[in-house]
Short mmCIF file of C-alpha atoms and ligand atoms in Angstrom, two decimals:
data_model
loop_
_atom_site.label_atom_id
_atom_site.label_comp_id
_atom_site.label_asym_id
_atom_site.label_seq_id
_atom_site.Cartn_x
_atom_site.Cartn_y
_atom_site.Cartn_z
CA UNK A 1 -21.23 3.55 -43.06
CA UNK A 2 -21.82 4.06 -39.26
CA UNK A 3 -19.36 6.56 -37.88
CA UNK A 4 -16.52 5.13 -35.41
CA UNK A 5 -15.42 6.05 -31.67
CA UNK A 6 -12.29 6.04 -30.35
CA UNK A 7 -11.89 6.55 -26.95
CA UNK A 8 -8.73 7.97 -25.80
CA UNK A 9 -7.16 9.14 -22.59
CA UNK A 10 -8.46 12.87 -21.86
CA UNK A 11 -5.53 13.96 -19.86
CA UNK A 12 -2.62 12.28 -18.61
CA UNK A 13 0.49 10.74 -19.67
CA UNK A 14 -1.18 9.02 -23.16
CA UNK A 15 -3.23 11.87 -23.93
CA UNK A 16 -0.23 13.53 -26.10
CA UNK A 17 0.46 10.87 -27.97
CA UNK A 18 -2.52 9.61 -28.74
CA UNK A 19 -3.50 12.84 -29.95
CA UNK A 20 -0.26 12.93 -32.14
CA UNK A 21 -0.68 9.67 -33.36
CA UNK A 22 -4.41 10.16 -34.82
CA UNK A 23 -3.13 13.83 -36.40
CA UNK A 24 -0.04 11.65 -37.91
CA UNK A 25 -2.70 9.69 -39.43
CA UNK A 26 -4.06 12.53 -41.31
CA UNK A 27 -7.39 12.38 -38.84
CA UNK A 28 -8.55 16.79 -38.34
CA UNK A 29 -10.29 17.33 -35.36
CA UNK A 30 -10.27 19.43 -32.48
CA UNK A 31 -8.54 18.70 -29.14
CA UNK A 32 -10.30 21.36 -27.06
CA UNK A 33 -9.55 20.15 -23.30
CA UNK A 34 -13.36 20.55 -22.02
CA UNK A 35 -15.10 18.54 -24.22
CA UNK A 36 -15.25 14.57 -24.25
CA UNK A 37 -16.64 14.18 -27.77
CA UNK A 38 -14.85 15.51 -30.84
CA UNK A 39 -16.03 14.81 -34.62
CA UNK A 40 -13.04 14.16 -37.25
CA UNK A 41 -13.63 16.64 -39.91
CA UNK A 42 -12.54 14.20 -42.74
CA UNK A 43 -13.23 10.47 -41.63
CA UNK A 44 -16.14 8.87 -40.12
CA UNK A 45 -14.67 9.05 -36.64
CA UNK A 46 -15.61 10.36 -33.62
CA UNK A 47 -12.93 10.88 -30.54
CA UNK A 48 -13.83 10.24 -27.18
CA UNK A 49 -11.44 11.69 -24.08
CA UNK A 50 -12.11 9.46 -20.93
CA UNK A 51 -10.32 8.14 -17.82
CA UNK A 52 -8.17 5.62 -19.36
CA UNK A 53 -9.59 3.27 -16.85
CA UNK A 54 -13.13 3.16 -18.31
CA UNK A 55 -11.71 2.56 -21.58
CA UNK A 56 -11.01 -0.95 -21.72
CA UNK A 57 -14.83 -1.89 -20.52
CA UNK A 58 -15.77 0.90 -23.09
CA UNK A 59 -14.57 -0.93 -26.19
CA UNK A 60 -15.58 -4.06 -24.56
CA UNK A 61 -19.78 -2.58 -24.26
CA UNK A 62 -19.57 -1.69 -27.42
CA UNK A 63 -19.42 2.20 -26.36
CA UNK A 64 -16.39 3.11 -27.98
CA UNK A 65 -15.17 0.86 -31.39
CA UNK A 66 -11.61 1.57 -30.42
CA UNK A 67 -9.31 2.48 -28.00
CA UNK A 68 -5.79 3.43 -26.70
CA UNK A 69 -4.94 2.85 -23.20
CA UNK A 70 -1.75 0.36 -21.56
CA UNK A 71 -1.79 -2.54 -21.54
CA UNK A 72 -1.31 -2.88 -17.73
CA UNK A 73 -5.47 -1.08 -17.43
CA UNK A 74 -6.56 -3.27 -20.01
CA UNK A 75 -5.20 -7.18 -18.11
CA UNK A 76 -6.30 -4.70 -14.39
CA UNK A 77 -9.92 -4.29 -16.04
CA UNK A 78 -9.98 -8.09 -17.36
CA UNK A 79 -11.88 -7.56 -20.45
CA UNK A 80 -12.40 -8.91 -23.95
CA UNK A 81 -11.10 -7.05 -26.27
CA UNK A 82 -9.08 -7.53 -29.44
CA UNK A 83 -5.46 -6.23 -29.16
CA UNK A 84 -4.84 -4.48 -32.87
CA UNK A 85 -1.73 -2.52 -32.31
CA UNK A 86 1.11 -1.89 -30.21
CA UNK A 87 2.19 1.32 -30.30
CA UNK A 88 5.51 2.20 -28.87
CA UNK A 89 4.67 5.00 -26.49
CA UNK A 90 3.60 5.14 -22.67
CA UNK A 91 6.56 2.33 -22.20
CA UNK A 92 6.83 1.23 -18.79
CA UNK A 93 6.81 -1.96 -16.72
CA UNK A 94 4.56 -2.81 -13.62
CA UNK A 95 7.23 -3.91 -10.89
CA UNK A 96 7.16 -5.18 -7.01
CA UNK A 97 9.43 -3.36 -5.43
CA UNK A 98 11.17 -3.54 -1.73
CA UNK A 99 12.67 -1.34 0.55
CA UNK A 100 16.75 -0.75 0.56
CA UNK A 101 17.31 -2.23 3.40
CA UNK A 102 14.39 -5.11 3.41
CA UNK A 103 15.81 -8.66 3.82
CA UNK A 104 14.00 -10.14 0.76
CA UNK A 105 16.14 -11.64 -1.63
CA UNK A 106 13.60 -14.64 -3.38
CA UNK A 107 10.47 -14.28 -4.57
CA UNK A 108 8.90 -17.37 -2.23
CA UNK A 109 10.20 -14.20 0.48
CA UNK A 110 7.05 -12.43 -0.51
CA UNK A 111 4.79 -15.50 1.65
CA UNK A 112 3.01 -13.75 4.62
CA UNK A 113 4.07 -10.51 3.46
CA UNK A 114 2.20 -7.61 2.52
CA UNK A 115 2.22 -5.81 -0.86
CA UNK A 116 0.27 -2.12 -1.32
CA UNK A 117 -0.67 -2.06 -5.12
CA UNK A 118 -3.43 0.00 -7.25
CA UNK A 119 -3.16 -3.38 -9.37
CA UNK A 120 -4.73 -6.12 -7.58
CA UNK A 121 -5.69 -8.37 -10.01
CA UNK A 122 -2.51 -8.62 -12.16
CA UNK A 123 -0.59 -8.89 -8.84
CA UNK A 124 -3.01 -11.65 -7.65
CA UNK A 125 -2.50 -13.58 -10.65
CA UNK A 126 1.68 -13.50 -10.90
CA UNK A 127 1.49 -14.33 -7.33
CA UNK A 128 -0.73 -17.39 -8.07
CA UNK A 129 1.28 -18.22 -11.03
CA UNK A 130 4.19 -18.71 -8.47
CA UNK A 131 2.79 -19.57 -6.05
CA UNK A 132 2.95 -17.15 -3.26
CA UNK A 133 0.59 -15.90 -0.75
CA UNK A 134 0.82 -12.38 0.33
CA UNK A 135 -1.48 -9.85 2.00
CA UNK A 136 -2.80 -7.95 -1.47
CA UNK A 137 -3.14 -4.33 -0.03
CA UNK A 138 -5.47 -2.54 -2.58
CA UNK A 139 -4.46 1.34 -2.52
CA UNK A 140 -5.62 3.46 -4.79
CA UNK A 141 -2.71 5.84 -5.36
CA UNK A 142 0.86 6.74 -3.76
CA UNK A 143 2.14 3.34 -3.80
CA UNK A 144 5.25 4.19 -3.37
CA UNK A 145 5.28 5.56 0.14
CA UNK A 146 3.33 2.78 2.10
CA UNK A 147 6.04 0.70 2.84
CA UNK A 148 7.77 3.85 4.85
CA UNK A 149 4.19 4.18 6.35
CA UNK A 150 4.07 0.86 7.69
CA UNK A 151 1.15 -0.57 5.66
CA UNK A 152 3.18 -2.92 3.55
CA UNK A 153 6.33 -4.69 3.07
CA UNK A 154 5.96 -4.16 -0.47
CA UNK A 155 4.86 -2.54 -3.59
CA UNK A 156 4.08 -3.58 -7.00
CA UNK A 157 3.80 -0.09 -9.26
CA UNK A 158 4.24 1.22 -12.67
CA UNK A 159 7.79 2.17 -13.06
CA UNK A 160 9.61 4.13 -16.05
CA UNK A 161 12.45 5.61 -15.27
CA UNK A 162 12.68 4.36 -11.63
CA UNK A 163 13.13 8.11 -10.10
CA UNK A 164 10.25 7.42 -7.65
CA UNK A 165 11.11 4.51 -6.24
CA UNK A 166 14.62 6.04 -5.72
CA UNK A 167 13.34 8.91 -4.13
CA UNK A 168 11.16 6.51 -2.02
CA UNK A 169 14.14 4.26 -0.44
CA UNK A 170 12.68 1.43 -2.60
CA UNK A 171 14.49 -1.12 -5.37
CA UNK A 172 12.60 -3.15 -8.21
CA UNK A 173 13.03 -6.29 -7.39
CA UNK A 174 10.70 -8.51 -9.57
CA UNK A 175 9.16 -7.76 -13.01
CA UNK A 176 5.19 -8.36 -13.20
CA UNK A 177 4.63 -7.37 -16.95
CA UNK A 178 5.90 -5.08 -19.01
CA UNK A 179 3.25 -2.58 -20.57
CA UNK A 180 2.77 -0.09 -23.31
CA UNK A 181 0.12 1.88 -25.13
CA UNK A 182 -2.17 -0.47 -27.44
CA UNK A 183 -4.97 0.12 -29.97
CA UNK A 184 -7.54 -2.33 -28.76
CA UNK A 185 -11.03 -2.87 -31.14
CA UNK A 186 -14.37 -4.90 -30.02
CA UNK A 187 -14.60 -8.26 -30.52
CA UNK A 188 -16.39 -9.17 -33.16
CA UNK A 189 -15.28 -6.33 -35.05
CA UNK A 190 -12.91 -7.92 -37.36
CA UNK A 191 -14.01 -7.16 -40.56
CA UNK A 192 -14.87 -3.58 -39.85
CA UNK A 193 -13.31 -1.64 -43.41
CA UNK A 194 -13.30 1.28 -41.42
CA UNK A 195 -11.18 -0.32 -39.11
CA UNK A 196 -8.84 -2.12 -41.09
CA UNK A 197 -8.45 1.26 -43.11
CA UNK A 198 -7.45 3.17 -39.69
CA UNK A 199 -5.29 0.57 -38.41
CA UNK A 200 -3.31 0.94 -41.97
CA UNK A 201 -2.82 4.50 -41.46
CA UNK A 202 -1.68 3.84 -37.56
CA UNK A 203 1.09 1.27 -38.86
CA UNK A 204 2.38 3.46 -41.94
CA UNK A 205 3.16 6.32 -39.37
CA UNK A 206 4.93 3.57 -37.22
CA UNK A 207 6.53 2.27 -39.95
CA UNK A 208 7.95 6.00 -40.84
CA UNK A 209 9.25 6.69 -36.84
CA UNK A 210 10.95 3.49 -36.69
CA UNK A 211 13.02 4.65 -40.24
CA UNK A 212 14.98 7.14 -41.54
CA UNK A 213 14.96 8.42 -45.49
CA UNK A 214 18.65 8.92 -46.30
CA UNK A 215 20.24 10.18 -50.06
CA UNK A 216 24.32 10.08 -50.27
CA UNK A 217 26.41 10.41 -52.89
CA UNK A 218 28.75 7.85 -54.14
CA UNK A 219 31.68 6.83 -56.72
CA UNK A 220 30.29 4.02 -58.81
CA UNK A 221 33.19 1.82 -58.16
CA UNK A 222 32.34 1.54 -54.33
CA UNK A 223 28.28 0.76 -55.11
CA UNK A 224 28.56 -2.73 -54.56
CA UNK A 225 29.85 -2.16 -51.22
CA UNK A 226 27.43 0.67 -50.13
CA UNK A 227 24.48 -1.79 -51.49
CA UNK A 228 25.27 -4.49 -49.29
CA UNK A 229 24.66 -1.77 -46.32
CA UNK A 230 21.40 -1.02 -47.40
CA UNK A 231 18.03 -2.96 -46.21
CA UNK A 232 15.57 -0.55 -48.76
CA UNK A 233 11.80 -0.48 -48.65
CA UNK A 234 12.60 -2.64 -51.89
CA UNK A 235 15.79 -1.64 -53.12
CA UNK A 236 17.53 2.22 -53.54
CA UNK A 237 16.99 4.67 -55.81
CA UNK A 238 20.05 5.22 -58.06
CA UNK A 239 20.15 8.76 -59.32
CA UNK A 240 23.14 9.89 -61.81
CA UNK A 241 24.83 12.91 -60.76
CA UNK A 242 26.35 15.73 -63.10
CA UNK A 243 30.12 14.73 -62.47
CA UNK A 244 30.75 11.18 -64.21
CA UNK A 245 30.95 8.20 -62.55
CA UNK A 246 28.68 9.76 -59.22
CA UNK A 247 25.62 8.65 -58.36
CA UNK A 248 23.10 9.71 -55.15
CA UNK A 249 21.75 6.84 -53.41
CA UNK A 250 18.34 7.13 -51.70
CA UNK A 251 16.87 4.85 -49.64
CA UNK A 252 15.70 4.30 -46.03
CA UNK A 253 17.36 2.87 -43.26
CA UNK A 254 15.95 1.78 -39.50
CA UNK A 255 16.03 3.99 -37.01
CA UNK A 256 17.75 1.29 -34.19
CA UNK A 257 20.67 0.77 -36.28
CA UNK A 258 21.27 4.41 -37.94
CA UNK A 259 24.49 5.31 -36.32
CA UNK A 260 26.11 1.99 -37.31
CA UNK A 261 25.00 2.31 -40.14
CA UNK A 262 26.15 5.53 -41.46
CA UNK A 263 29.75 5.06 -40.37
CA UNK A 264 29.74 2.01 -42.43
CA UNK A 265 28.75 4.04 -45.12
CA UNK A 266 31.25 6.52 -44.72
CA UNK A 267 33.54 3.87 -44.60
CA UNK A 268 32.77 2.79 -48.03
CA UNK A 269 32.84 5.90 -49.47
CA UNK A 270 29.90 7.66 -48.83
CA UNK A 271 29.92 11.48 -48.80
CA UNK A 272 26.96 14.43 -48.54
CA UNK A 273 24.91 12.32 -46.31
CA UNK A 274 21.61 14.06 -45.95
CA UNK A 275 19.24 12.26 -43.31
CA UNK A 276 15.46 13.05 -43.83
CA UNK A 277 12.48 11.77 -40.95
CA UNK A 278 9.72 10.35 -43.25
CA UNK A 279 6.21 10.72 -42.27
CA UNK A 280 4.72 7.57 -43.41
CA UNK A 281 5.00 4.27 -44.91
CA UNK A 282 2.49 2.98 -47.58
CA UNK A 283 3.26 -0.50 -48.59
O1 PRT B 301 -6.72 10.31 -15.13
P1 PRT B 301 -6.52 8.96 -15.65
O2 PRT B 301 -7.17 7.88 -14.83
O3 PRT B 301 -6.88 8.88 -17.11
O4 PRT B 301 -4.93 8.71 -15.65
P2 PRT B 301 -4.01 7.95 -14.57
O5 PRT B 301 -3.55 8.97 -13.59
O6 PRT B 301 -4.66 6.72 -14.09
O7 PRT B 301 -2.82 7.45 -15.51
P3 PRT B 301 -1.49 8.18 -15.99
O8 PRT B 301 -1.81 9.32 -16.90
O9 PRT B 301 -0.56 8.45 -14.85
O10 PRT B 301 -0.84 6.99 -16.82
C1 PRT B 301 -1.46 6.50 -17.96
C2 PRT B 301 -0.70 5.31 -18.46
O11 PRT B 301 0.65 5.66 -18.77
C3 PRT B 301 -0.52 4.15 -17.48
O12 PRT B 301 -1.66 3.33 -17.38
C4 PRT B 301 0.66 3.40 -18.08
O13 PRT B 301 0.21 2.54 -19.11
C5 PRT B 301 1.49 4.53 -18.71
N1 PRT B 301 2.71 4.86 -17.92
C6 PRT B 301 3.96 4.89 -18.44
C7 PRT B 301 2.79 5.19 -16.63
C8 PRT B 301 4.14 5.42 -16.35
N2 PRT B 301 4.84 5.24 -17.49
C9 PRT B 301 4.54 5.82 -15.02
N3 PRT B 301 5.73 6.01 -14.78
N4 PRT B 301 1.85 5.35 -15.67
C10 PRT B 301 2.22 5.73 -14.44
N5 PRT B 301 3.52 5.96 -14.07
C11 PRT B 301 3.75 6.41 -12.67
C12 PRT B 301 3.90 5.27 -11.66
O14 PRT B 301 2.63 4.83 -11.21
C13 PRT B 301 4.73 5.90 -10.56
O15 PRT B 301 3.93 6.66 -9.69
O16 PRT B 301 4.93 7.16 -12.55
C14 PRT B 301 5.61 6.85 -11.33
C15 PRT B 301 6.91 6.15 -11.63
O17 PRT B 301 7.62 6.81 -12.63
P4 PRT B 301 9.21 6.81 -12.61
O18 PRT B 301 9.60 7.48 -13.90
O19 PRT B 301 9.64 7.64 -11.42
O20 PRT B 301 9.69 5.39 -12.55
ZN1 ZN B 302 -6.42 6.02 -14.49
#
């Protein structure tokens, strides 16, 4: 079977994780820094490392099979491609922002304004889609201080933790999209076993982060109430213990809810919880 590329981003703030993720997966290959090609010793795979913005059109050509890049490159680049997997990582949210003391306070303010982006083409379309005409001001990096230049009235950036725009005199002040790290494949593509088998692997290590393998120990008399607390894969594991009438419960529990969760348990009579990460999911 012909041997797959993924491209990935070769340094930057997905590179980490992207490598992570594929190792989760069980994938062995090298992650020297200088080289753009590296073979997986033990799947048909081949990674490429590339500016995340030539990975979209990549997949799209055909030159890569898959990829992992935000979303926010992939709807900039405006190609076809087939989204396969969201990810969870590289979370952040592509925002127009203003200055602290600007005198905008509705979006139909933005009209005859100016707004300094390195994301024309998403910009131009939200503006569109509410129809507002501003002066698009295609930069191609440090947004964030042209307003305190003078060359716009506005931004529209990437934000995460907002730092930046802080440190800029600027405020968010509309959301554009929001934007994490995807797995995108070719169209045309979607029958690919190779694929399908990869994509498996990616969603039974998100499956594991998002949960938590848990074993307690509990007085038979309060199992009913403990098993109402527990979602289960299927349903726990009920282990005897040496001193009559004990059991250990194992099971796994979501990550979101954990804390609640466990005091419930505790509630009910729970004791020795041990909490385990799990590092996949197979269903
Ligand atoms: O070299 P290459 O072209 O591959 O990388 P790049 O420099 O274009 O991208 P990079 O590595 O900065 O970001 C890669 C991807 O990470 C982006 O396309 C987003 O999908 C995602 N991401 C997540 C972010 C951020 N968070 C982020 N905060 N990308 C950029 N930022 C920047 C933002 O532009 C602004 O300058 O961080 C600053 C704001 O951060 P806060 O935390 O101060 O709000
Ligand atoms: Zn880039």
């Amino acid at each position: 079977m012909k041997t797959l590329k993924i491209a990935i981003q070769k340094s930057g703030r997905l590179n980490e994780k992207s490598v992570e993720l594929l190792k989760n997966c069980g994938l062995n290959f090298e992650n020297y820094k200088s080289s753009l090609i590296s073979p997986v010793s033990n799947f048909p795979l081949e990674i490429l490392f590339l500016r995340d913005d030539d990975i979209p059109e990549y997949v799209q050509d055909g030159i890569a099979d898959l990829g992992i890049v935000g979303e926010n490159v992939i709807q900039e680049t405006e190609v076809e491609v087939n989204y396969l997997q969201r990810l969870g990582f590289g979370k952040c949210a592509l925002k127009i922002a203003i200055t602290n003391n600007s005198d905008i306070t509705d979006l139909q303010h933005l009209n005859g304004k100016s707004i300094a982006t390195t994301y024309p083409a998403i910009l131009g379309k939200f503006l569109k889609e509410n129809n507002i005409q501003s002066d698009i001001r295609n930069i191609s990096g440090s947004v964030e201080i042209a307003p305190g230049l003078g060359l716009a009235d506005a931004i529209c950036d990437l934000v995460s933790t907002g730092g930046t725009l802080k440190s800029n005199g600027l405020k968010p002040f509309a959301d554009v999209m929001s934007s994490e790290a995807v797995l995108i494949g070719r169209k045309g593509d979607e029958d690919n076993i190779l694929i399908q088998e990869l994509i498996q692997r990616i969603q039974s290590v998100l499956r594991a982060k998002e949960t938590k393998y848990v074993v307690l120990n509990i007085h038979r008399d309060n199992l009913p109430k403990i098993m109402s607390l527990l979602p289960g894969v299927k349903s726990p594991t009920i282990v005897p213990l040496a001193e009559a009438d004990w059991v250990a419960v194992h099971t796994v529990i979501p990550e979101r809810d954990f804390w609640d969760r466990i005091s419930s348990m505790k509630q009910a009579g729970a004791e020795g919880i041990v909490v385990m990460p799990i590092e996949k999911i197979i269903l």
